[in-house]
PDB file of C-alpha atoms and ligand atoms in Angstrom:
ATOM      1  CA  MET A   1     -34.304 -18.451   7.909  1.00 83.00           C
ATOM      2  CA  SER A   2     -36.013 -18.395   4.539  1.00 95.00           C
ATOM      3  CA  TYR A   3     -34.169 -17.397   1.361  1.00 97.00           C
ATOM      4  CA  SER A   4     -35.993 -14.088   1.492  1.00 97.00           C
ATOM      5  CA  GLU A   5     -34.739 -13.430   5.038  1.00 98.00           C
ATOM      6  CA  ASN A   6     -31.248 -14.581   4.051  1.00 98.00           C
ATOM      7  CA  LEU A   7     -31.184 -12.165   1.150  1.00 98.00           C
ATOM      8  CA  GLN A   8     -32.471  -9.343   3.324  1.00 98.00           C
ATOM      9  CA  ALA A   9     -29.701  -9.994   5.855  1.00 98.00           C
ATOM     10  CA  VAL A  10     -27.045 -10.035   3.100  1.00 98.00           C
ATOM     11  CA  GLU A  11     -28.454  -6.822   1.600  1.00 98.00           C
ATOM     12  CA  ASN A  12     -28.382  -5.130   5.009  1.00 98.00           C
ATOM     13  CA  LYS A  13     -24.718  -6.003   5.403  1.00 98.00           C
ATOM     14  CA  ILE A  14     -23.899  -4.727   1.896  1.00 98.00           C
ATOM     15  CA  THR A  15     -25.767  -1.475   2.618  1.00 98.00           C
ATOM     16  CA  ASN A  16     -23.875  -1.087   5.873  1.00 98.00           C
ATOM     17  CA  ALA A  17     -20.498  -1.707   4.196  1.00 98.00           C
ATOM     18  CA  VAL A  18     -21.109   0.658   1.262  1.00 98.00           C
ATOM     19  CA  GLY A  19     -22.222   3.295   3.767  1.00 97.00           C
ATOM     20  CA  LYS A  20     -19.018   2.938   5.754  1.00 97.00           C
ATOM     21  CA  SER A  21     -16.864   3.290   2.661  1.00 97.00           C
ATOM     22  CA  ASN A  22     -18.770   6.004   0.832  1.00 96.00           C
ATOM     23  CA  ARG A  23     -19.748   3.766  -2.044  1.00 97.00           C
ATOM     24  CA  GLN A  24     -23.094   3.068  -3.721  1.00 97.00           C
ATOM     25  CA  ARG A  25     -25.101  -0.154  -3.535  1.00 98.00           C
ATOM     26  CA  SER A  26     -25.030  -0.209  -7.355  1.00 98.00           C
ATOM     27  CA  ASP A  27     -21.193  -0.442  -7.278  1.00 97.00           C
ATOM     28  CA  VAL A  28     -21.486  -3.999  -5.937  1.00 98.00           C
ATOM     29  CA  HIS A  29     -22.800  -7.019  -7.854  1.00 98.00           C
ATOM     30  CA  LEU A  30     -24.055  -9.848  -5.683  1.00 98.00           C
ATOM     31  CA  VAL A  31     -23.234 -13.198  -7.247  1.00 99.00           C
ATOM     32  CA  ALA A  32     -25.219 -16.019  -5.650  1.00 98.00           C
ATOM     33  CA  VAL A  33     -22.986 -19.066  -5.403  1.00 98.00           C
ATOM     34  CA  THR A  34     -25.348 -21.982  -5.882  1.00 98.00           C
ATOM     35  CA  LYS A  35     -22.877 -24.874  -6.024  1.00 98.00           C
ATOM     36  CA  THR A  36     -24.525 -26.578  -3.024  1.00 97.00           C
ATOM     37  CA  VAL A  37     -28.157 -26.316  -4.175  1.00 98.00           C
ATOM     38  CA  ASP A  38     -30.326 -27.592  -7.010  1.00 97.00           C
ATOM     39  CA  ALA A  39     -32.174 -25.759  -9.769  1.00 97.00           C
ATOM     40  CA  PRO A  40     -35.496 -25.407  -7.883  1.00 97.00           C
ATOM     41  CA  ALA A  41     -33.644 -23.703  -5.016  1.00 97.00           C
ATOM     42  CA  MET A  42     -32.003 -21.383  -7.535  1.00 98.00           C
ATOM     43  CA  GLU A  43     -35.417 -20.564  -8.935  1.00 98.00           C
ATOM     44  CA  LYS A  44     -36.407 -19.222  -5.504  1.00 97.00           C
ATOM     45  CA  LEU A  45     -33.432 -16.870  -5.593  1.00 98.00           C
ATOM     46  CA  TYR A  46     -34.312 -15.861  -9.114  1.00 98.00           C
ATOM     47  CA  ASP A  47     -37.837 -15.037  -7.993  1.00 98.00           C
ATOM     48  CA  LEU A  48     -36.339 -12.828  -5.266  1.00 98.00           C
ATOM     49  CA  GLY A  49     -34.544 -10.855  -7.947  1.00 98.00           C
ATOM     50  CA  ILE A  50     -31.113 -12.522  -8.071  1.00 98.00           C
ATOM     51  CA  ARG A  51     -29.707 -12.515 -11.600  1.00 98.00           C
ATOM     52  CA  HIS A  52     -26.011 -13.323 -11.090  1.00 98.00           C
ATOM     53  CA  PHE A  53     -25.321 -17.004 -10.402  1.00 98.00           C
ATOM     54  CA  GLY A  54     -21.952 -18.641  -9.716  1.00 98.00           C
ATOM     55  CA  GLU A  55     -20.978 -22.292 -10.077  1.00 98.00           C
ATOM     56  CA  ASN A  56     -17.649 -24.070  -9.609  1.00 98.00           C
ATOM     57  CA  ARG A  57     -18.016 -27.397 -11.429  1.00 98.00           C
ATOM     58  CA  ALA A  58     -18.195 -27.706 -15.183  1.00 98.00           C
ATOM     59  CA  GLU A  59     -20.788 -30.479 -15.372  1.00 97.00           C
ATOM     60  CA  VAL A  60     -23.164 -28.888 -12.885  1.00 98.00           C
ATOM     61  CA  PHE A  61     -22.658 -25.516 -14.530  1.00 98.00           C
ATOM     62  CA  THR A  62     -23.871 -26.829 -17.902  1.00 98.00           C
ATOM     63  CA  GLU A  63     -26.820 -28.624 -16.297  1.00 98.00           C
ATOM     64  CA  LYS A  64     -27.949 -25.477 -14.565  1.00 98.00           C
ATOM     65  CA  VAL A  65     -27.483 -23.306 -17.618  1.00 98.00           C
ATOM     66  CA  ALA A  66     -29.716 -25.786 -19.478  1.00 98.00           C
ATOM     67  CA  ALA A  67     -32.308 -25.778 -16.686  1.00 98.00           C
ATOM     68  CA  PHE A  68     -32.630 -22.003 -16.942  1.00 98.00           C
ATOM     69  CA  ALA A  69     -32.390 -21.747 -20.708  1.00 97.00           C
ATOM     70  CA  ASP A  70     -35.674 -19.791 -20.812  1.00 97.00           C
ATOM     71  CA  LYS A  71     -34.385 -17.114 -18.435  1.00 98.00           C
ATOM     72  CA  THR A  72     -32.258 -15.027 -20.724  1.00 97.00           C
ATOM     73  CA  ASP A  73     -31.510 -12.325 -18.146  1.00 98.00           C
ATOM     74  CA  ILE A  74     -29.298 -14.559 -15.984  1.00 98.00           C
ATOM     75  CA  VAL A  75     -25.609 -13.689 -15.840  1.00 98.00           C
ATOM     76  CA  TRP A  76     -23.513 -16.821 -15.432  1.00 98.00           C
ATOM     77  CA  HIS A  77     -20.270 -16.806 -13.451  1.00 98.00           C
ATOM     78  CA  PHE A  78     -17.803 -19.663 -13.389  1.00 98.00           C
ATOM     79  CA  ILE A  79     -15.855 -19.351 -10.137  1.00 98.00           C
ATOM     80  CA  GLY A  80     -14.085 -22.689  -9.688  1.00 97.00           C
ATOM     81  CA  SER A  81     -10.818 -24.139 -10.754  1.00 96.00           C
ATOM     82  CA  LEU A  82     -11.294 -25.030 -14.436  1.00 97.00           C
ATOM     83  CA  GLN A  83      -9.606 -27.985 -16.107  1.00 97.00           C
ATOM     84  CA  THR A  84      -8.267 -27.190 -19.550  1.00 98.00           C
ATOM     85  CA  ARG A  85     -10.121 -30.085 -21.140  1.00 97.00           C
ATOM     86  CA  LYS A  86     -13.475 -28.715 -19.933  1.00 98.00           C
ATOM     87  CA  VAL A  87     -13.036 -25.260 -21.428  1.00 98.00           C
ATOM     88  CA  ARG A  88     -14.614 -26.075 -24.741  1.00 96.00           C
ATOM     89  CA  ALA A  89     -17.888 -27.366 -23.308  1.00 95.00           C
ATOM     90  CA  ILE A  90     -18.644 -24.478 -21.011  1.00 97.00           C
ATOM     91  CA  LEU A  91     -17.090 -21.510 -22.752  1.00 97.00           C
ATOM     92  CA  PRO A  92     -20.181 -20.531 -24.747  1.00 96.00           C
ATOM     93  CA  TYR A  93     -22.225 -20.131 -21.557  1.00 97.00           C
ATOM     94  CA  ILE A  94     -19.805 -18.221 -19.360  1.00 98.00           C
ATOM     95  CA  ASN A  95     -20.483 -14.516 -18.921  1.00 98.00           C
ATOM     96  CA  TYR A  96     -17.645 -14.079 -16.414  1.00 98.00           C
ATOM     97  CA  LEU A  97     -14.796 -16.434 -15.590  1.00 98.00           C
ATOM     98  CA  HIS A  98     -13.476 -15.578 -12.118  1.00 98.00           C
ATOM     99  CA  SER A  99     -10.773 -18.203 -12.010  1.00 98.00           C
ATOM    100  CA  LEU A 100      -8.207 -17.503 -14.718  1.00 98.00           C
ATOM    101  CA  ASP A 101      -5.361 -18.877 -12.632  1.00 97.00           C
ATOM    102  CA  ARG A 102      -2.686 -19.991 -15.107  1.00 97.00           C
ATOM    103  CA  LYS A 103      -1.318 -19.265 -18.539  1.00 97.00           C
ATOM    104  CA  SER A 104      -2.186 -22.711 -19.957  1.00 97.00           C
ATOM    105  CA  LEU A 105      -5.865 -22.009 -19.200  1.00 98.00           C
ATOM    106  CA  ALA A 106      -5.659 -18.655 -20.983  1.00 98.00           C
ATOM    107  CA  ASP A 107      -4.015 -20.327 -23.978  1.00 98.00           C
ATOM    108  CA  GLU A 108      -6.829 -22.879 -24.189  1.00 98.00           C
ATOM    109  CA  ILE A 109      -9.529 -20.200 -23.944  1.00 98.00           C
ATOM    110  CA  GLU A 110      -7.808 -18.181 -26.663  1.00 98.00           C
ATOM    111  CA  LYS A 111      -7.769 -21.255 -28.880  1.00 98.00           C
ATOM    112  CA  ARG A 112     -11.445 -22.138 -28.367  1.00 97.00           C
ATOM    113  CA  ALA A 113     -13.175 -18.783 -28.057  1.00 97.00           C
ATOM    114  CA  THR A 114     -14.952 -17.137 -30.961  1.00 95.00           C
ATOM    115  CA  GLU A 115     -15.728 -13.925 -29.089  1.00 95.00           C
ATOM    116  CA  LYS A 116     -14.262 -12.078 -26.144  1.00 97.00           C
ATOM    117  CA  VAL A 117     -14.466 -13.811 -22.777  1.00 98.00           C
ATOM    118  CA  ALA A 118     -14.634 -11.600 -19.678  1.00 98.00           C
ATOM    119  CA  CYS A 119     -12.082 -12.971 -17.210  1.00 98.00           C
ATOM    120  CA  PHE A 120     -10.863 -12.150 -13.751  1.00 98.00           C
ATOM    121  CA  LEU A 121      -7.241 -12.949 -13.116  1.00 98.00           C
ATOM    122  CA  GLN A 122      -7.141 -15.031  -9.961  1.00 98.00           C
ATOM    123  CA  VAL A 123      -4.508 -13.673  -7.613  1.00 98.00           C
ATOM    124  CA  ASN A 124      -3.162 -15.447  -4.579  1.00 95.00           C
ATOM    125  CA  ILE A 125      -2.661 -12.258  -2.554  1.00 89.00           C
ATOM    126  CA  SER A 126      -2.108 -14.042   0.728  1.00 80.00           C
ATOM    127  CA  GLU A 127       0.398 -16.383  -1.013  1.00 78.00           C
ATOM    128  CA  GLU A 128      -1.014 -19.428   0.730  1.00 77.00           C
ATOM    129  CA  GLU A 129       0.492 -22.641  -0.630  1.00 77.00           C
ATOM    130  CA  THR A 130      -2.912 -24.248  -1.081  1.00 74.00           C
ATOM    131  CA  LYS A 131      -4.437 -21.462  -3.172  1.00 76.00           C
ATOM    132  CA  HIS A 132      -4.545 -21.228  -6.942  1.00 85.00           C
ATOM    133  CA  GLY A 133      -3.537 -18.222  -8.936  1.00 95.00           C
ATOM    134  CA  PHE A 134      -0.827 -15.777  -9.809  1.00 97.00           C
ATOM    135  CA  ASN A 135       1.069 -13.828  -7.177  1.00 95.00           C
ATOM    136  CA  ALA A 136       1.137 -10.048  -7.622  1.00 96.00           C
ATOM    137  CA  GLU A 137       4.374 -10.000  -9.602  1.00 96.00           C
ATOM    138  CA  GLU A 138       3.254 -12.830 -11.889  1.00 97.00           C
ATOM    139  CA  ALA A 139      -0.063 -11.095 -12.515  1.00 98.00           C
ATOM    140  CA  ILE A 140       1.674  -7.929 -13.692  1.00 98.00           C
ATOM    141  CA  ALA A 141       4.081  -9.939 -15.862  1.00 98.00           C
ATOM    142  CA  PHE A 142       1.159 -11.924 -17.335  1.00 98.00           C
ATOM    143  CA  VAL A 143      -0.934  -8.900 -18.339  1.00 98.00           C
ATOM    144  CA  SER A 144       2.124  -7.044 -19.622  1.00 97.00           C
ATOM    145  CA  THR A 145       3.191  -9.778 -22.012  1.00 95.00           C
ATOM    146  CA  GLN A 146      -0.153 -11.234 -23.146  1.00 92.00           C
ATOM    147  CA  THR A 147      -1.348 -10.797 -26.713  1.00 93.00           C
ATOM    148  CA  TYR A 148      -4.697 -12.604 -26.515  1.00 97.00           C
ATOM    149  CA  GLU A 149      -7.514 -11.437 -28.745  1.00 97.00           C
ATOM    150  CA  HIS A 150     -10.316 -13.279 -26.989  1.00 98.00           C
ATOM    151  CA  ILE A 151      -9.454 -12.738 -23.352  1.00 98.00           C
ATOM    152  CA  GLU A 152     -10.552  -9.565 -21.703  1.00 98.00           C
ATOM    153  CA  ILE A 153      -9.128  -9.098 -18.214  1.00 98.00           C
ATOM    154  CA  VAL A 154     -12.030  -7.253 -16.616  1.00 98.00           C
ATOM    155  CA  GLY A 155     -10.533  -7.393 -13.159  1.00 98.00           C
ATOM    156  CA  LEU A 156      -8.856  -9.372 -10.405  1.00 98.00           C
ATOM    157  CA  MET A 157     -10.240 -12.053  -8.112  1.00 98.00           C
ATOM    158  CA  THR A 158      -8.977 -13.469  -4.846  1.00 97.00           C
ATOM    159  CA  MET A 159     -10.000 -15.855  -2.106  1.00 96.00           C
ATOM    160  CA  ALA A 160      -9.087 -14.626   1.349  1.00 95.00           C
ATOM    161  CA  PRO A 161      -7.661 -16.963   3.982  1.00 94.00           C
ATOM    162  CA  ASN A 162     -10.215 -18.693   6.149  1.00 93.00           C
ATOM    163  CA  THR A 163      -9.836 -16.575   9.272  1.00 95.00           C
ATOM    164  CA  ASP A 164     -11.845 -14.405  11.662  1.00 95.00           C
ATOM    165  CA  ASP A 165      -8.978 -11.954  11.908  1.00 97.00           C
ATOM    166  CA  ALA A 166     -10.658  -8.837  10.469  1.00 97.00           C
ATOM    167  CA  GLN A 167      -7.400  -6.933  10.219  1.00 97.00           C
ATOM    168  CA  ALA A 168      -5.789  -9.696   8.182  1.00 96.00           C
ATOM    169  CA  LEU A 169      -8.809  -9.749   5.856  1.00 97.00           C
ATOM    170  CA  HIS A 170      -8.722  -5.951   5.375  1.00 98.00           C
ATOM    171  CA  HIS A 171      -5.056  -6.315   4.507  1.00 97.00           C
ATOM    172  CA  VAL A 172      -5.653  -8.996   1.858  1.00 97.00           C
ATOM    173  CA  PHE A 173      -8.516  -7.082   0.244  1.00 98.00           C
ATOM    174  CA  GLN A 174      -6.538  -3.818   0.260  1.00 98.00           C
ATOM    175  CA  GLY A 175      -3.737  -5.695  -1.479  1.00 97.00           C
ATOM    176  CA  LEU A 176      -6.013  -6.925  -4.271  1.00 98.00           C
ATOM    177  CA  LYS A 177      -7.586  -3.473  -4.719  1.00 98.00           C
ATOM    178  CA  ALA A 178      -4.149  -1.832  -4.920  1.00 98.00           C
ATOM    179  CA  LEU A 179      -2.988  -4.357  -7.514  1.00 98.00           C
ATOM    180  CA  GLN A 180      -6.178  -3.816  -9.545  1.00 98.00           C
ATOM    181  CA  LEU A 181      -5.509  -0.037  -9.659  1.00 98.00           C
ATOM    182  CA  GLU A 182      -1.889  -0.641 -10.591  1.00 98.00           C
ATOM    183  CA  ILE A 183      -2.819  -2.915 -13.507  1.00 98.00           C
ATOM    184  CA  GLU A 184      -5.690  -0.660 -14.620  1.00 98.00           C
ATOM    185  CA  LYS A 185      -3.229   2.239 -14.856  1.00 98.00           C
ATOM    186  CA  LEU A 186      -1.003   0.310 -17.260  1.00 98.00           C
ATOM    187  CA  GLY A 187      -3.710   0.843 -19.885  1.00 97.00           C
ATOM    188  CA  ILE A 188      -3.040  -2.412 -21.727  1.00 98.00           C
ATOM    189  CA  ALA A 189      -5.272  -3.470 -24.627  1.00 96.00           C
ATOM    190  CA  ASN A 190      -7.896  -5.983 -23.507  1.00 97.00           C
ATOM    191  CA  VAL A 191      -6.952  -5.376 -19.875  1.00 98.00           C
ATOM    192  CA  PRO A 192      -9.417  -2.755 -18.593  1.00 98.00           C
ATOM    193  CA  CYS A 193      -9.144  -4.270 -15.117  1.00 98.00           C
ATOM    194  CA  HIS A 194     -11.829  -2.104 -13.486  1.00 98.00           C
ATOM    195  CA  GLU A 195     -13.399  -4.848 -11.367  1.00 98.00           C
ATOM    196  CA  VAL A 196     -12.558  -6.577  -8.106  1.00 98.00           C
ATOM    197  CA  SER A 197     -14.089  -9.967  -7.249  1.00 98.00           C
ATOM    198  CA  MET A 198     -13.619 -10.634  -3.570  1.00 98.00           C
ATOM    199  CA  GLY A 199     -15.680 -11.512  -0.503  1.00 98.00           C
ATOM    200  CA  MET A 200     -17.587 -14.651   0.471  1.00 98.00           C
ATOM    201  CA  THR A 201     -20.018 -15.444   3.287  1.00 98.00           C
ATOM    202  CA  ASN A 202     -17.443 -14.933   6.040  1.00 97.00           C
ATOM    203  CA  ASP A 203     -15.870 -11.777   4.762  1.00 98.00           C
ATOM    204  CA  PHE A 204     -17.995  -9.989   2.144  1.00 98.00           C
ATOM    205  CA  GLU A 205     -18.702  -6.967   4.366  1.00 98.00           C
ATOM    206  CA  ILE A 206     -14.986  -6.299   4.722  1.00 98.00           C
ATOM    207  CA  ALA A 207     -14.476  -6.920   1.005  1.00 98.00           C
ATOM    208  CA  VAL A 208     -17.174  -4.369   0.111  1.00 98.00           C
ATOM    209  CA  GLU A 209     -15.583  -1.816   2.449  1.00 98.00           C
ATOM    210  CA  GLU A 210     -12.313  -2.375   0.611  1.00 98.00           C
ATOM    211  CA  GLY A 211     -13.743  -1.916  -2.867  1.00 98.00           C
ATOM    212  CA  ALA A 212     -15.202  -5.223  -4.064  1.00 98.00           C
ATOM    213  CA  THR A 213     -17.372  -4.806  -7.175  1.00 98.00           C
ATOM    214  CA  PHE A 214     -18.392  -8.492  -7.313  1.00 99.00           C
ATOM    215  CA  ILE A 215     -18.968 -10.514  -4.157  1.00 98.00           C
ATOM    216  CA  ARG A 216     -19.484 -14.284  -4.333  1.00 98.00           C
ATOM    217  CA  VAL A 217     -21.869 -15.346  -1.607  1.00 98.00           C
ATOM    218  CA  GLY A 218     -23.044 -18.912  -1.079  1.00 98.00           C
ATOM    219  CA  ARG A 219     -23.916 -20.090   2.415  1.00 98.00           C
ATOM    220  CA  ALA A 220     -25.307 -16.820   3.681  1.00 98.00           C
ATOM    221  CA  LEU A 221     -27.971 -17.023   0.956  1.00 98.00           C
ATOM    222  CA  VAL A 222     -28.789 -20.702   0.748  1.00 97.00           C
ATOM    223  CA  GLU A 223     -28.341 -22.064   4.256  1.00 94.00           C
ATOM    224  CA  GLU A 224     -31.641 -22.715   5.976  1.00 84.00           C
ATOM    225  CA  ASN A 225     -31.025 -22.655   9.683  1.00 70.00           C
TER     226      ASN A 225
HETATM  227  C1  PLP B 301     -17.893 -21.673  -2.613  1.00 79.73           C
HETATM  228  C2  PLP B 301     -17.245 -20.456  -3.125  1.00 79.73           C
HETATM  229  C3  PLP B 301     -17.745 -19.185  -2.757  1.00 79.73           C
HETATM  230  C4  PLP B 301     -18.873 -18.976  -1.780  1.00 79.73           C
HETATM  231  O1  PLP B 301     -18.500 -19.380  -0.500  1.00 79.73           O
HETATM  232  P1  PLP B 301     -19.485 -19.205   0.751  1.00 79.73           P
HETATM  233  O2  PLP B 301     -18.574 -19.304   1.914  1.00 79.73           O
HETATM  234  O3  PLP B 301     -20.497 -20.279   0.687  1.00 79.73           O
HETATM  235  O4  PLP B 301     -20.097 -17.849   0.635  1.00 79.73           O
HETATM  236  C5  PLP B 301     -17.123 -18.090  -3.319  1.00 79.73           C
HETATM  237  N1  PLP B 301     -16.085 -18.197  -4.187  1.00 79.73           N
HETATM  238  C6  PLP B 301     -15.577 -19.404  -4.533  1.00 79.73           C
HETATM  239  C7  PLP B 301     -14.438 -19.450  -5.487  1.00 79.73           C
HETATM  240  C8  PLP B 301     -16.148 -20.563  -4.017  1.00 79.73           C
HETATM  241  O5  PLP B 301     -15.655 -21.738  -4.392  1.00 79.73           O
END
């Protein structure tokens, strides 16, 4: 399939999922995860109307930001595990950081940032050993005690387990949505927490049904098969 057909197929699934859950297409931002493709491939997505791009490695992120320096309407998402020592180099170019997964990273961002950085707190809802992030209790404790001036917790992010078990996926996404509402209700300064970043190629339809406002889709957009 071409990129155009890929995008059409993804859009059809989003439309289907928002229909099922009584939501609007405009409630959901499609972030194209382009970590496996080069800048010319990204340009094809851009020409199809994609404006949100997600990358997971600091060096590649900066290269791609540089390659698209003339396209000022791109929204850049950093979605990968971020080493503290790389914060300084990429911070100026990040529009959304989806992977705020530990306090030491928040401390470093606070130290380096000169304006507010929109961050998603990464939550390990399924509590898998291999996954990064706060568990639900730690997330609440973190937002309740933080005093950062430059970190704005715009929402929560999770990565679901790699499974075809739809019920298990619904459960994980419901858990993240419930936690988002709980934290939003606390009304903490710099913690609006309106957004939910969840759903990848295998599970974004379920994530949208369960309230995702940002989905991070890679393979479904860029695989040519
Ligand atoms: C790679 C990646 C994605 C996209 O995964 P696909 O299965 O290719 O859609 C989404 N989020 C994160 C954090 C990723 O690393």
